[in-house]
Coordinates of C-alpha atoms in Angstrom, one line a residue:
M268 CA -22.4 -4.3 3.0
A269 CA -20.6 -7.5 1.5
G270 CA -17.5 -6.2 -0.9
H271 CA -17.8 -2.3 0.1
F272 CA -16.7 -0.4 3.3
E273 CA -20.0 1.2 5.1
A274 CA -19.0 3.8 7.2
T275 CA -19.5 3.2 10.9
P276 CA -20.2 5.5 14.2
R277 CA -17.0 7.9 15.3
G278 CA -15.3 8.2 11.8
G279 CA -14.5 4.5 11.2
A280 CA -15.6 1.8 8.9
A281 CA -16.7 -2.0 8.4
V282 CA -17.0 -4.6 5.4
A283 CA -17.9 -8.5 5.4
L284 CA -15.6 -10.3 3.7
D285 CA -14.9 -13.9 3.7
E286 CA -12.2 -16.5 4.3
V287 CA -10.5 -15.9 0.7
E288 CA -10.7 -12.4 0.4
I289 CA -9.4 -12.7 4.1
A290 CA -6.3 -14.9 2.9
I291 CA -5.9 -12.3 0.3
L292 CA -5.8 -9.4 1.1
R293 CA -3.5 -10.9 4.7
S294 CA -1.1 -12.2 2.1
L295 CA -0.9 -8.9 0.1
A296 CA 0.2 -7.2 2.6
V297 CA 2.5 -9.3 4.1
Q298 CA 4.5 -9.5 0.9
L299 CA 4.2 -5.5 0.9
L300 CA 6.0 -5.7 4.1
E301 CA 8.4 -8.0 2.7
L302 CA 9.3 -5.6 -0.5
I303 CA 9.5 -2.4 1.9
G304 CA 11.9 -4.2 4.3
P305 CA 12.1 -4.2 8.0
G306 CA 12.9 -0.8 10.0
D307 CA 15.5 0.4 11.7
E308 CA 15.2 -0.7 15.5
P309 CA 17.2 1.0 17.5
A310 CA 19.8 -1.8 18.4
D311 CA 20.2 -2.4 22.8
G312 CA 21.6 0.5 24.6
E313 CA 20.9 2.5 21.6
D314 CA 19.6 6.0 22.1
P315 CA 16.2 5.1 20.1
L316 CA 16.1 9.3 19.9
A317 CA 19.7 8.5 17.1
A318 CA 16.8 6.7 14.7
L319 CA 15.1 10.1 14.3
F320 CA 18.5 12.0 13.0
A321 CA 19.6 8.5 11.1
E322 CA 19.9 9.3 7.1
G323 CA 18.3 7.5 4.7
P324 CA 19.3 6.7 1.4
S325 CA 20.0 9.0 -1.3
E326 CA 19.5 7.0 -4.0
P327 CA 16.4 6.0 -5.9
P328 CA 15.3 2.1 -5.4
T329 CA 15.8 0.2 -8.4
D330 CA 13.0 -2.1 -7.9
P331 CA 10.7 -0.3 -10.3
A332 CA 7.1 -0.9 -7.9
L333 CA 9.8 0.2 -5.1
A334 CA 10.7 3.4 -6.9
R335 CA 6.7 3.3 -7.6
L336 CA 6.2 4.0 -3.5
F337 CA 9.6 6.1 -3.1
P338 CA 9.7 8.4 -6.0
E339 CA 11.9 10.8 -7.1
A340 CA 11.1 14.3 -5.7
Y341 CA 11.5 16.4 -8.2
G342 CA 12.2 14.4 -11.4
D343 CA 15.7 13.6 -12.8
E344 CA 16.0 16.1 -15.5
D345 CA 19.2 17.5 -15.0
S346 CA 21.9 17.2 -12.6
E347 CA 21.0 20.4 -10.2
L348 CA 17.2 18.3 -9.3
R349 CA 19.0 14.7 -9.2
A350 CA 21.2 16.4 -6.1
A351 CA 17.8 18.0 -4.1
S352 CA 15.8 14.4 -5.2
A353 CA 19.0 12.9 -3.6
E354 CA 19.4 14.9 -0.9
F355 CA 15.2 15.3 0.1
R356 CA 15.6 11.2 0.4
R357 CA 18.0 11.0 2.1
F358 CA 16.0 13.0 5.1
T359 CA 12.5 11.5 3.9
E360 CA 12.9 8.1 2.7
N361 CA 12.8 6.3 6.6
D362 CA 10.0 8.1 7.9
L363 CA 7.8 6.8 4.8
R364 CA 8.8 3.3 4.7
T365 CA 8.1 3.8 8.7
R366 CA 4.7 5.2 7.4
K367 CA 4.0 2.9 5.0
R368 CA 5.1 -0.5 7.0
D369 CA 2.9 1.0 9.6
D370 CA -0.3 1.0 7.3
A371 CA 0.3 -2.8 5.6
L372 CA 0.7 -3.8 9.1
T373 CA -2.3 -2.6 10.3
V374 CA -4.1 -4.4 7.6
V375 CA -2.0 -7.4 8.7
R376 CA -3.2 -6.9 12.5
T377 CA -6.7 -5.9 11.5
L378 CA -7.3 -9.3 10.2
D379 CA -5.6 -10.9 12.7
A380 CA -8.0 -10.3 14.8
L381 CA -10.8 -11.1 13.1
P382 CA -12.7 -14.0 14.5
S383 CA -11.2 -17.7 13.4
G384 CA -12.7 -20.3 11.6
E385 CA -15.9 -18.0 10.5
K386 CA -16.2 -18.9 6.6
N387 CA -17.5 -14.8 6.7
A388 CA -16.5 -11.8 9.2
V389 CA -17.5 -8.4 9.3
L390 CA -14.0 -6.4 10.0
T391 CA -14.9 -2.8 11.7
L392 CA -11.9 -0.1 11.6
S393 CA -11.8 2.8 13.7
A394 CA -11.1 6.4 12.1
D395 CA -7.2 6.1 12.3
E396 CA -7.1 2.9 11.0
C397 CA -9.5 3.2 8.0
R398 CA -5.9 5.6 7.2
H399 CA -4.1 3.2 8.1
W400 CA -6.0 1.0 5.5
L401 CA -6.2 3.6 3.1
G402 CA -2.5 4.4 2.7
A403 CA -2.0 0.3 2.3
L404 CA -4.9 -0.5 -0.3
N405 CA -3.0 2.5 -2.5
D406 CA 0.4 0.7 -2.2
L407 CA -0.9 -2.6 -2.8
R408 CA -2.2 -1.0 -6.1
L409 CA 0.3 0.7 -6.9
T410 CA 2.6 -2.3 -6.3
I411 CA 0.4 -4.3 -8.2
G412 CA -0.5 -1.9 -10.7
T413 CA 4.1 -1.1 -11.2
R414 CA 4.2 -5.3 -11.4
L415 CA 1.3 -5.5 -14.5
E416 CA 2.4 -2.3 -16.5
V417 CA -0.9 -0.4 -16.3
S418 CA -0.4 2.4 -18.2
D419 CA -3.0 5.3 -17.7
E420 CA -4.9 4.4 -20.7
D421 CA -5.4 1.4 -19.1
E422 CA -6.8 3.1 -15.8
G423 CA -9.6 4.0 -18.0
G424 CA -10.3 0.3 -18.6
E425 CA -9.8 1.0 -22.6
G426 CA -6.5 -1.1 -21.9
S427 CA -6.4 -4.8 -23.5
L428 CA -5.5 -5.8 -19.6
Y429 CA -8.2 -5.7 -18.3
R430 CA -9.7 -7.8 -21.0
L431 CA -7.3 -10.7 -20.5
P432 CA -8.8 -14.4 -21.0
D433 CA -8.6 -16.3 -17.9
S434 CA -6.4 -18.3 -18.9
D435 CA -3.4 -15.5 -18.9
P436 CA -1.5 -15.8 -15.8
R437 CA -1.9 -11.9 -15.3
K438 CA -5.5 -12.4 -14.9
P439 CA -5.7 -13.0 -11.1
M440 CA -3.4 -10.1 -10.1
V441 CA -5.3 -7.7 -12.6
M442 CA -8.6 -9.5 -10.2
A443 CA -6.8 -8.2 -7.6
Y444 CA -5.3 -4.9 -8.7
L445 CA -9.4 -4.2 -9.4
W446 CA -10.9 -6.0 -6.3
L447 CA -8.4 -3.8 -4.0
G448 CA -9.7 -0.5 -6.3
A449 CA -13.2 -0.8 -5.2
L450 CA -12.0 -1.5 -1.4
Q451 CA -10.6 1.9 -1.9
E452 CA -12.6 4.0 -3.6
T453 CA -15.1 2.7 -1.1
L454 CA -13.7 3.3 1.6
V455 CA -12.6 6.9 0.9
E456 CA -16.4 7.3 0.0
T457 CA -16.9 6.5 3.9
L458 CA -14.7 8.9 4.9
M459 CA -15.8 11.7 3.2
P460 CA -17.9 14.5 5.0

């Protein structure tokens, strides 16, 4: 089980993690939460249903990683498609941000629930938590890949990014990117019928 997820009864999954892996996963999830930003909680006395009808931004984010997490719906080739993308974003981005926050929060909370002080722990996830973890792992890989400028050529393992010398400052992030991909792949495999 070390380093990869295995299926558990009732559609869940489990993975053995050491204290360094737990710290890395938690740190990355917290950084993702900071990147996504805080949610819009209703103020005291404010109608909580009003948040359901709140309109979101109509412009894409300027940060490349956020633009990758919240992409244009219809591209931006012409003004008609840009207008349709802006309209789509206005009504969907807030919900998408909430889901991405929930996914990352689930990672933090499940890691925080592990017994502290142990060098190794087995993280056991319910089926619902697995879905949140899949979303968070995907978002983390998209964010790191964007920061590293991973291209389609790199995805196949042929790119120079994967042959970086140990002295390259990007090497730890490349290793995290690859490790998150392996975790994601084994989690997907456990959820397959």
